[in-house]
Tab-separated table of C-alpha atoms in Angstrom:
chain	number	residue	atom	x	y	z
A	1	UNK	CA	68.268	240.463	-0.970
A	2	UNK	CA	67.341	244.032	-1.854
A	3	UNK	CA	68.718	245.786	-4.928
A	4	UNK	CA	71.870	247.870	-4.813
A	5	UNK	CA	71.898	251.235	-3.054
A	6	UNK	CA	72.431	254.175	-5.399
A	7	UNK	CA	74.587	256.990	-4.039
A	8	UNK	CA	75.629	260.383	-5.386
A	9	UNK	CA	78.822	261.967	-4.054
A	10	UNK	CA	79.612	265.637	-3.513
A	11	UNK	CA	83.398	265.910	-3.641
A	12	UNK	CA	85.573	263.438	-5.578
A	13	UNK	CA	88.553	263.334	-3.245
A	14	UNK	CA	90.584	260.636	-1.530
A	15	UNK	CA	87.622	259.314	0.456
A	16	UNK	CA	85.705	258.611	-2.749
A	17	UNK	CA	88.772	257.014	-4.327
A	18	UNK	CA	89.030	254.710	-1.308
A	19	UNK	CA	85.294	254.013	-1.407
A	20	UNK	CA	85.071	253.263	-5.134
A	21	UNK	CA	88.174	251.062	-5.172
A	22	UNK	CA	87.086	249.304	-1.987
A	23	UNK	CA	83.645	248.439	-3.369
A	24	UNK	CA	85.368	246.884	-6.393
A	25	UNK	CA	87.789	245.024	-4.080
A	26	UNK	CA	84.961	243.415	-2.107
A	27	UNK	CA	82.956	242.635	-5.257
A	28	UNK	CA	85.995	240.747	-6.540
A	29	UNK	CA	86.232	238.803	-3.277
A	30	UNK	CA	82.564	237.860	-3.582
A	31	UNK	CA	83.116	236.726	-7.182
A	32	UNK	CA	85.903	234.478	-5.879
A	33	UNK	CA	83.435	232.833	-3.511
A	34	UNK	CA	84.563	234.549	-0.291
A	35	UNK	CA	81.511	234.927	2.001
A	36	UNK	CA	80.805	238.496	3.214
A	37	UNK	CA	81.298	237.494	6.858
A	38	UNK	CA	84.938	236.683	6.001
A	39	UNK	CA	85.700	240.034	4.330
A	40	UNK	CA	88.606	241.841	6.044
A	41	UNK	CA	87.814	245.144	7.728
A	42	UNK	CA	84.020	244.769	7.696
A	43	UNK	CA	82.080	244.853	10.974
A	44	UNK	CA	78.559	244.447	9.529
A	45	UNK	CA	78.444	242.258	6.403
A	46	UNK	CA	74.838	243.353	5.830
A	47	UNK	CA	72.909	246.481	6.768
A	48	UNK	CA	69.280	246.645	5.726
A	49	UNK	CA	69.877	243.695	3.408
A	50	UNK	CA	72.757	245.517	1.689
A	51	UNK	CA	76.250	244.073	1.473
A	52	UNK	CA	79.304	246.309	1.094
A	53	UNK	CA	79.482	245.730	-2.670
A	54	UNK	CA	75.739	246.446	-3.062
A	55	UNK	CA	76.499	250.167	-3.349
A	56	UNK	CA	76.790	251.920	-6.682
A	57	UNK	CA	77.847	255.509	-7.354
A	58	UNK	CA	75.390	257.004	-9.855
A	59	UNK	CA	76.348	260.706	-9.805
A	60	UNK	CA	79.321	262.815	-8.711
A	61	UNK	CA	79.922	266.548	-8.235
A	62	UNK	CA	83.141	268.563	-7.883
A	63	UNK	CA	84.474	272.041	-8.668
A	64	UNK	CA	87.983	270.938	-9.729
A	65	UNK	CA	88.295	271.640	-13.453
A	66	UNK	CA	90.606	268.622	-13.799
A	67	UNK	CA	87.810	266.333	-12.610
A	68	UNK	CA	84.702	267.939	-14.145
A	69	UNK	CA	83.661	266.100	-17.315
A	70	UNK	CA	85.902	263.157	-16.467
A	71	UNK	CA	84.716	259.573	-16.007
A	72	UNK	CA	84.420	258.922	-12.272
A	73	UNK	CA	86.877	256.024	-12.161
A	74	UNK	CA	89.480	258.257	-13.828
A	75	UNK	CA	88.673	261.320	-11.723
A	76	UNK	CA	89.369	259.512	-8.439
A	77	UNK	CA	93.035	259.267	-9.461
A	78	UNK	CA	93.452	262.909	-10.521
A	79	UNK	CA	95.711	265.160	-8.416
A	80	UNK	CA	95.588	266.392	-5.721
A	81	UNK	CA	94.122	262.972	-4.788
A	82	UNK	CA	96.919	260.785	-3.432
A	83	UNK	CA	95.139	257.684	-2.149
A	84	UNK	CA	97.046	254.602	-3.414
A	85	UNK	CA	95.784	252.274	-6.123
A	86	UNK	CA	94.530	249.029	-4.609
A	87	UNK	CA	95.328	246.907	-7.647
A	88	UNK	CA	91.711	246.323	-8.659
A	89	UNK	CA	90.314	246.758	-12.164
A	90	UNK	CA	88.382	250.038	-12.246
A	91	UNK	CA	86.270	249.693	-15.377
A	92	UNK	CA	84.354	252.733	-16.665
A	93	UNK	CA	81.073	253.305	-14.822
A	94	UNK	CA	79.363	255.671	-17.237
A	95	UNK	CA	79.256	258.286	-14.448
A	96	UNK	CA	80.825	261.589	-15.470
A	97	UNK	CA	81.757	264.137	-12.801
A	98	UNK	CA	79.402	267.123	-12.989
A	99	UNK	CA	80.165	270.665	-11.930
A	100	UNK	CA	79.406	271.094	-8.237
A	101	UNK	CA	77.968	274.079	-6.414
A	102	UNK	CA	80.260	277.082	-6.524
A	103	UNK	CA	80.330	279.823	-3.928
A	104	UNK	CA	80.081	282.674	-6.436
A	105	UNK	CA	76.883	281.415	-8.062
A	106	UNK	CA	73.173	281.845	-7.555
A	107	UNK	CA	72.509	279.480	-4.649
A	108	UNK	CA	68.853	278.833	-5.477
A	109	UNK	CA	69.617	278.013	-9.112
A	110	UNK	CA	72.531	275.743	-8.134
A	111	UNK	CA	70.474	273.896	-5.550
A	112	UNK	CA	67.752	273.358	-8.154
A	113	UNK	CA	70.302	272.106	-10.703
A	114	UNK	CA	71.796	269.563	-8.310
A	115	UNK	CA	68.322	268.459	-7.141
A	116	UNK	CA	67.328	267.802	-10.768
A	117	UNK	CA	70.547	265.854	-11.344
A	118	UNK	CA	69.884	263.745	-8.250
A	119	UNK	CA	66.389	262.898	-9.442
A	120	UNK	CA	67.643	262.031	-12.931
A	121	UNK	CA	70.358	259.756	-11.535
A	122	UNK	CA	67.948	257.779	-9.362
A	123	UNK	CA	70.164	258.366	-6.317
A	124	UNK	CA	68.780	257.352	-2.932
A	125	UNK	CA	71.593	258.951	-0.920
A	126	UNK	CA	73.750	262.058	-1.346
A	127	UNK	CA	77.106	261.679	0.400
A	128	UNK	CA	78.686	265.030	1.273
A	129	UNK	CA	82.491	264.699	1.393
A	130	UNK	CA	83.942	268.123	0.629
A	131	UNK	CA	86.827	269.680	2.601
A	132	UNK	CA	86.243	270.903	6.145
A	133	UNK	CA	85.167	274.491	6.699
A	134	UNK	CA	82.647	274.958	3.867
A	135	UNK	CA	79.436	275.421	5.840
A	136	UNK	CA	77.751	277.174	2.898
A	137	UNK	CA	78.407	274.176	0.640
A	138	UNK	CA	77.213	271.614	3.195
A	139	UNK	CA	73.977	273.558	3.648
A	140	UNK	CA	73.451	273.955	-0.107
A	141	UNK	CA	73.902	270.253	-0.856
A	142	UNK	CA	71.631	269.336	2.065
A	143	UNK	CA	68.980	271.625	0.569
A	144	UNK	CA	69.405	269.964	-2.830
A	145	UNK	CA	69.018	266.490	-1.327
A	146	UNK	CA	65.901	267.588	0.552
A	147	UNK	CA	64.396	269.073	-2.626
A	148	UNK	CA	65.053	265.790	-4.448
A	149	UNK	CA	63.754	263.584	-1.613
A	150	UNK	CA	67.177	261.966	-1.257
A	151	UNK	CA	68.730	260.884	2.061
A	152	UNK	CA	71.716	263.026	3.085
A	153	UNK	CA	74.932	261.876	4.771
A	154	UNK	CA	77.322	264.537	6.082
A	155	UNK	CA	80.898	263.265	6.483
A	156	UNK	CA	82.204	266.643	7.686
A	157	UNK	CA	82.018	268.640	10.951
A	158	UNK	CA	79.791	271.293	9.346
A	159	UNK	CA	76.452	271.676	11.140
A	160	UNK	CA	73.785	269.847	9.161
A	161	UNK	CA	72.341	267.020	11.243
A	162	UNK	CA	72.596	269.303	14.291
A	163	UNK	CA	70.680	272.099	12.548
A	164	UNK	CA	67.336	271.730	14.318
A	165	UNK	CA	65.329	273.627	11.720
A	166	UNK	CA	66.816	271.710	8.800
A	167	UNK	CA	66.357	268.430	10.652
A	168	UNK	CA	62.686	269.261	11.272
A	169	UNK	CA	62.197	269.869	7.545
A	170	UNK	CA	63.758	266.485	6.721
A	171	UNK	CA	61.421	264.840	9.224
A	172	UNK	CA	58.441	266.639	7.708
A	173	UNK	CA	59.496	265.469	4.231
A	174	UNK	CA	60.000	261.880	5.464
A	175	UNK	CA	63.673	261.799	4.456
A	176	UNK	CA	66.687	260.537	6.488
A	177	UNK	CA	69.391	263.020	7.528
A	178	UNK	CA	72.610	261.414	8.809
A	179	UNK	CA	75.312	263.610	10.367
A	180	UNK	CA	77.564	265.086	11.462
A	181	UNK	CA	81.239	264.190	10.904
A	182	UNK	CA	82.149	260.547	10.471
A	183	UNK	CA	84.173	258.865	13.213
A	184	UNK	CA	86.878	256.996	11.325
A	185	UNK	CA	87.057	253.206	11.386
A	186	UNK	CA	89.893	253.175	13.913
A	187	UNK	CA	90.587	256.877	14.183
A	188	UNK	CA	92.178	259.037	16.818
A	189	UNK	CA	88.842	260.112	18.298
A	190	UNK	CA	87.627	256.515	18.711
A	191	UNK	CA	90.878	255.438	20.381
A	192	UNK	CA	91.063	258.600	22.524
A	193	UNK	CA	87.460	258.165	23.675
A	194	UNK	CA	88.077	254.524	24.650
A	195	UNK	CA	91.221	255.374	26.616
A	196	UNK	CA	89.540	258.262	28.466
A	197	UNK	CA	86.685	255.903	29.336
A	198	UNK	CA	89.218	253.361	30.622
A	199	UNK	CA	90.821	255.962	32.926
A	200	UNK	CA	87.382	256.884	34.292
A	201	UNK	CA	86.287	253.257	34.657
A	202	UNK	CA	89.451	252.347	36.591
A	203	UNK	CA	89.127	255.337	38.915
A	204	UNK	CA	92.144	257.243	37.587
A	205	UNK	CA	91.553	260.996	38.024
A	206	UNK	CA	92.183	262.825	34.769
A	207	UNK	CA	94.709	265.653	34.961
A	208	UNK	CA	95.096	266.464	31.268
A	209	UNK	CA	95.022	264.977	27.806
A	210	UNK	CA	95.899	266.083	24.307
A	211	UNK	CA	95.599	264.755	20.763
A	212	UNK	CA	97.815	265.826	17.832
A	213	UNK	CA	97.197	264.838	14.209
A	214	UNK	CA	99.551	264.958	11.207
A	215	UNK	CA	98.822	264.096	7.589
A	216	UNK	CA	99.692	264.781	3.964
A	217	UNK	CA	96.393	264.796	2.067
A	218	UNK	CA	94.191	267.716	1.007
A	219	UNK	CA	92.057	267.490	4.139
A	220	UNK	CA	95.092	268.162	6.317
A	221	UNK	CA	96.246	270.985	4.078
A	222	UNK	CA	92.794	272.544	4.357
A	223	UNK	CA	92.595	272.015	8.142
A	224	UNK	CA	95.553	274.342	8.684
A	225	UNK	CA	93.272	277.222	7.730
A	226	UNK	CA	89.768	275.979	8.566
A	227	UNK	CA	90.090	273.627	11.523
A	228	UNK	CA	87.829	275.283	14.103
A	229	UNK	CA	84.738	273.199	13.338
A	230	UNK	CA	86.830	270.019	13.228
A	231	UNK	CA	88.312	270.711	16.659
A	232	UNK	CA	84.869	271.124	18.213
A	233	UNK	CA	83.575	268.004	16.489
A	234	UNK	CA	86.513	265.964	17.788
A	235	UNK	CA	85.765	267.203	21.303
A	236	UNK	CA	82.104	266.232	20.799
A	237	UNK	CA	83.270	262.719	19.972
A	238	UNK	CA	85.013	262.422	23.354
A	239	UNK	CA	82.019	263.546	25.448
A	240	UNK	CA	80.944	260.869	27.940
A	241	UNK	CA	80.155	260.474	31.611
A	242	UNK	CA	83.150	260.814	33.918
A	243	UNK	CA	85.385	262.673	31.455
A	244	UNK	CA	85.932	266.414	32.155
A	245	UNK	CA	86.464	267.849	28.669
A	246	UNK	CA	87.906	271.080	30.074
A	247	UNK	CA	91.062	269.025	30.711
A	248	UNK	CA	91.275	267.704	27.141
A	249	UNK	CA	92.651	269.482	24.085
A	250	UNK	CA	92.575	268.420	20.446
A	251	UNK	CA	94.688	269.793	17.599
A	252	UNK	CA	92.995	268.483	14.390
A	253	UNK	CA	95.973	269.396	12.202
A	254	UNK	CA	99.212	269.795	14.139
A	255	UNK	CA	100.951	269.775	10.786
A	256	UNK	CA	100.483	269.278	7.060
A	257	UNK	CA	103.336	266.986	6.051
A	258	UNK	CA	103.133	266.365	2.281
A	259	UNK	CA	105.378	263.294	2.229
A	260	UNK	CA	102.924	261.455	4.507
A	261	UNK	CA	100.543	261.466	1.512
A	262	UNK	CA	97.239	259.872	2.588
A	263	UNK	CA	98.664	258.511	5.831
A	264	UNK	CA	97.630	260.004	9.157
A	265	UNK	CA	99.857	259.953	12.210
A	266	UNK	CA	98.346	260.803	15.583
A	267	UNK	CA	99.849	261.228	19.033
A	268	UNK	CA	97.850	260.892	22.244
A	269	UNK	CA	98.905	261.805	25.765
A	270	UNK	CA	96.820	261.216	28.884
A	271	UNK	CA	97.985	262.032	32.412
A	272	UNK	CA	96.157	261.284	35.622
A	273	UNK	CA	96.444	260.459	39.284
A	274	UNK	CA	95.957	257.071	40.904
A	275	UNK	CA	96.176	255.813	44.463
A	276	UNK	CA	97.486	258.426	46.903
A	277	UNK	CA	97.742	260.936	44.030
A	278	UNK	CA	100.598	259.049	42.384
A	279	UNK	CA	101.042	259.875	38.661
A	280	UNK	CA	99.839	257.801	35.719
A	281	UNK	CA	100.791	258.751	32.159
A	282	UNK	CA	100.103	257.171	28.761
A	283	UNK	CA	101.560	258.054	25.347
A	284	UNK	CA	100.349	256.433	22.148
A	285	UNK	CA	101.136	256.746	18.442
A	286	UNK	CA	98.591	255.715	15.794
A	287	UNK	CA	99.343	255.478	12.044
A	288	UNK	CA	96.579	254.689	9.531
A	289	UNK	CA	95.670	255.056	5.857
A	290	UNK	CA	93.435	258.060	6.388
A	291	UNK	CA	90.931	257.614	3.559
A	292	UNK	CA	90.603	253.861	4.095
A	293	UNK	CA	89.771	254.774	7.679
A	294	UNK	CA	86.990	257.014	6.356
A	295	UNK	CA	85.671	254.636	3.690
A	296	UNK	CA	85.290	251.828	6.245
A	297	UNK	CA	82.648	253.987	7.957
A	298	UNK	CA	81.207	255.708	4.886
A	299	UNK	CA	80.113	252.340	3.484
A	300	UNK	CA	78.023	251.773	6.628
A	301	UNK	CA	76.584	255.301	6.659
A	302	UNK	CA	75.463	254.941	3.030
A	303	UNK	CA	73.809	251.598	3.718
A	304	UNK	CA	72.110	252.950	6.843
A	305	UNK	CA	70.766	255.965	4.954
A	306	UNK	CA	69.555	253.922	1.973
A	307	UNK	CA	67.929	251.284	4.177
A	308	UNK	CA	66.289	253.995	6.295
A	309	UNK	CA	64.852	255.670	3.186
A	310	UNK	CA	63.419	252.350	2.023
A	311	UNK	CA	61.976	251.689	5.490
A	312	UNK	CA	60.303	255.125	5.567
A	313	UNK	CA	62.458	256.245	8.488
A	314	UNK	CA	62.885	260.006	8.678
A	315	UNK	CA	65.329	262.477	10.172
A	316	UNK	CA	68.309	261.217	12.126
A	317	UNK	CA	68.843	257.451	12.153
A	318	UNK	CA	70.146	256.276	15.540
A	319	UNK	CA	71.929	253.326	13.895
A	320	UNK	CA	74.519	255.880	12.715
A	321	UNK	CA	75.216	257.431	16.131
A	322	UNK	CA	78.368	255.424	16.930
A	323	UNK	CA	79.756	256.103	13.457
A	324	UNK	CA	79.709	259.900	13.865
A	325	UNK	CA	81.687	262.358	15.941
A	326	UNK	CA	78.811	264.822	16.368
A	327	UNK	CA	75.379	263.201	16.151
A	328	UNK	CA	72.385	265.384	17.082
A	329	UNK	CA	72.002	265.676	20.882
A	330	UNK	CA	75.481	264.145	21.435
A	331	UNK	CA	76.745	260.618	22.069
A	332	UNK	CA	75.338	260.168	25.604
A	333	UNK	CA	71.806	260.447	24.154
A	334	UNK	CA	72.096	257.161	22.223
A	335	UNK	CA	72.292	253.926	24.193
A	336	UNK	CA	73.461	250.624	22.734
A	337	UNK	CA	69.813	249.538	22.837
A	338	UNK	CA	68.767	252.606	20.812
A	339	UNK	CA	71.387	251.846	18.163
A	340	UNK	CA	70.480	248.164	17.793
A	341	UNK	CA	66.749	248.945	17.760
A	342	UNK	CA	67.401	251.366	14.923
A	343	UNK	CA	69.308	248.726	12.952
A	344	UNK	CA	66.381	246.361	13.460
A	345	UNK	CA	63.936	249.011	12.232
A	346	UNK	CA	65.767	249.417	8.910
A	347	UNK	CA	66.203	245.690	8.318
A	348	UNK	CA	63.614	244.283	5.887
A	349	UNK	CA	61.576	241.345	7.156
A	350	UNK	CA	62.284	237.884	5.777
A	351	UNK	CA	58.789	237.741	4.355
């Protein structure tokens, strides 16, 4: 078994609270003798020799004054975070939240500062999990990771993995670049994509479809103002043969509803025509714990990135394609064979 993967996180929001608490939850299960293949909510018990509790956060960055200078396992519970406590013991980690990259600062100096911090921490992966709509920040952190020789994972719809020039520089440096925009564990995009595929597979002609999303966390509050990139990324996630996307609309944040807290409620409608042009219509409601939905995928993206770095893989790692809404070149470019071959490539040999 390989040693634990070391990850730094940019943004100490709900997703990181869910991730940190979840890692502790699964470590406790393992200590109780529960085998990893019996863990609830885990599709791949091992990736590259790494189990879900073989991930340690070694550095964290944020610009919230209430979190800066605070021990990580305290910061994850600071407002406006509203992810619930899972009832696990969150002992101090020794990781103190550092000041992140600010917009009104010297970009080159800030990138250099974060790169130095990454090297000092020993991080193998930098996980970018800031709010949607901050392209400048996503680019800056990606530059810092590249300067430090650290794999980069972009959880947001900002263009990083799809930036051809940046991707080429990661390839040249021999560093993995995983992005863009995670596809939640069982999120609206995954369900919507599967249902659209079912209509096409069964020969139902698509007339129209829409997706509405409601939530009460900071991401939904932010999406009211900066949702354009998220909308496009959600449409990217639905792209597949036989599905005319000009008949599909997605509203990433139909409403910020504070009392929903970290829950997400989504509504899907699909209408089509069957035999002799007779109507077919489907309505579906999905309710999930939004940040758990993210953390269930983040844990795989981190392990993929760390394993790829150790295996000397560079640039985009195809093993991550199904876990993202907007992988480079789009979903149709990655077959099931490509994905499994990539997992095999980052798996250390038994010898």
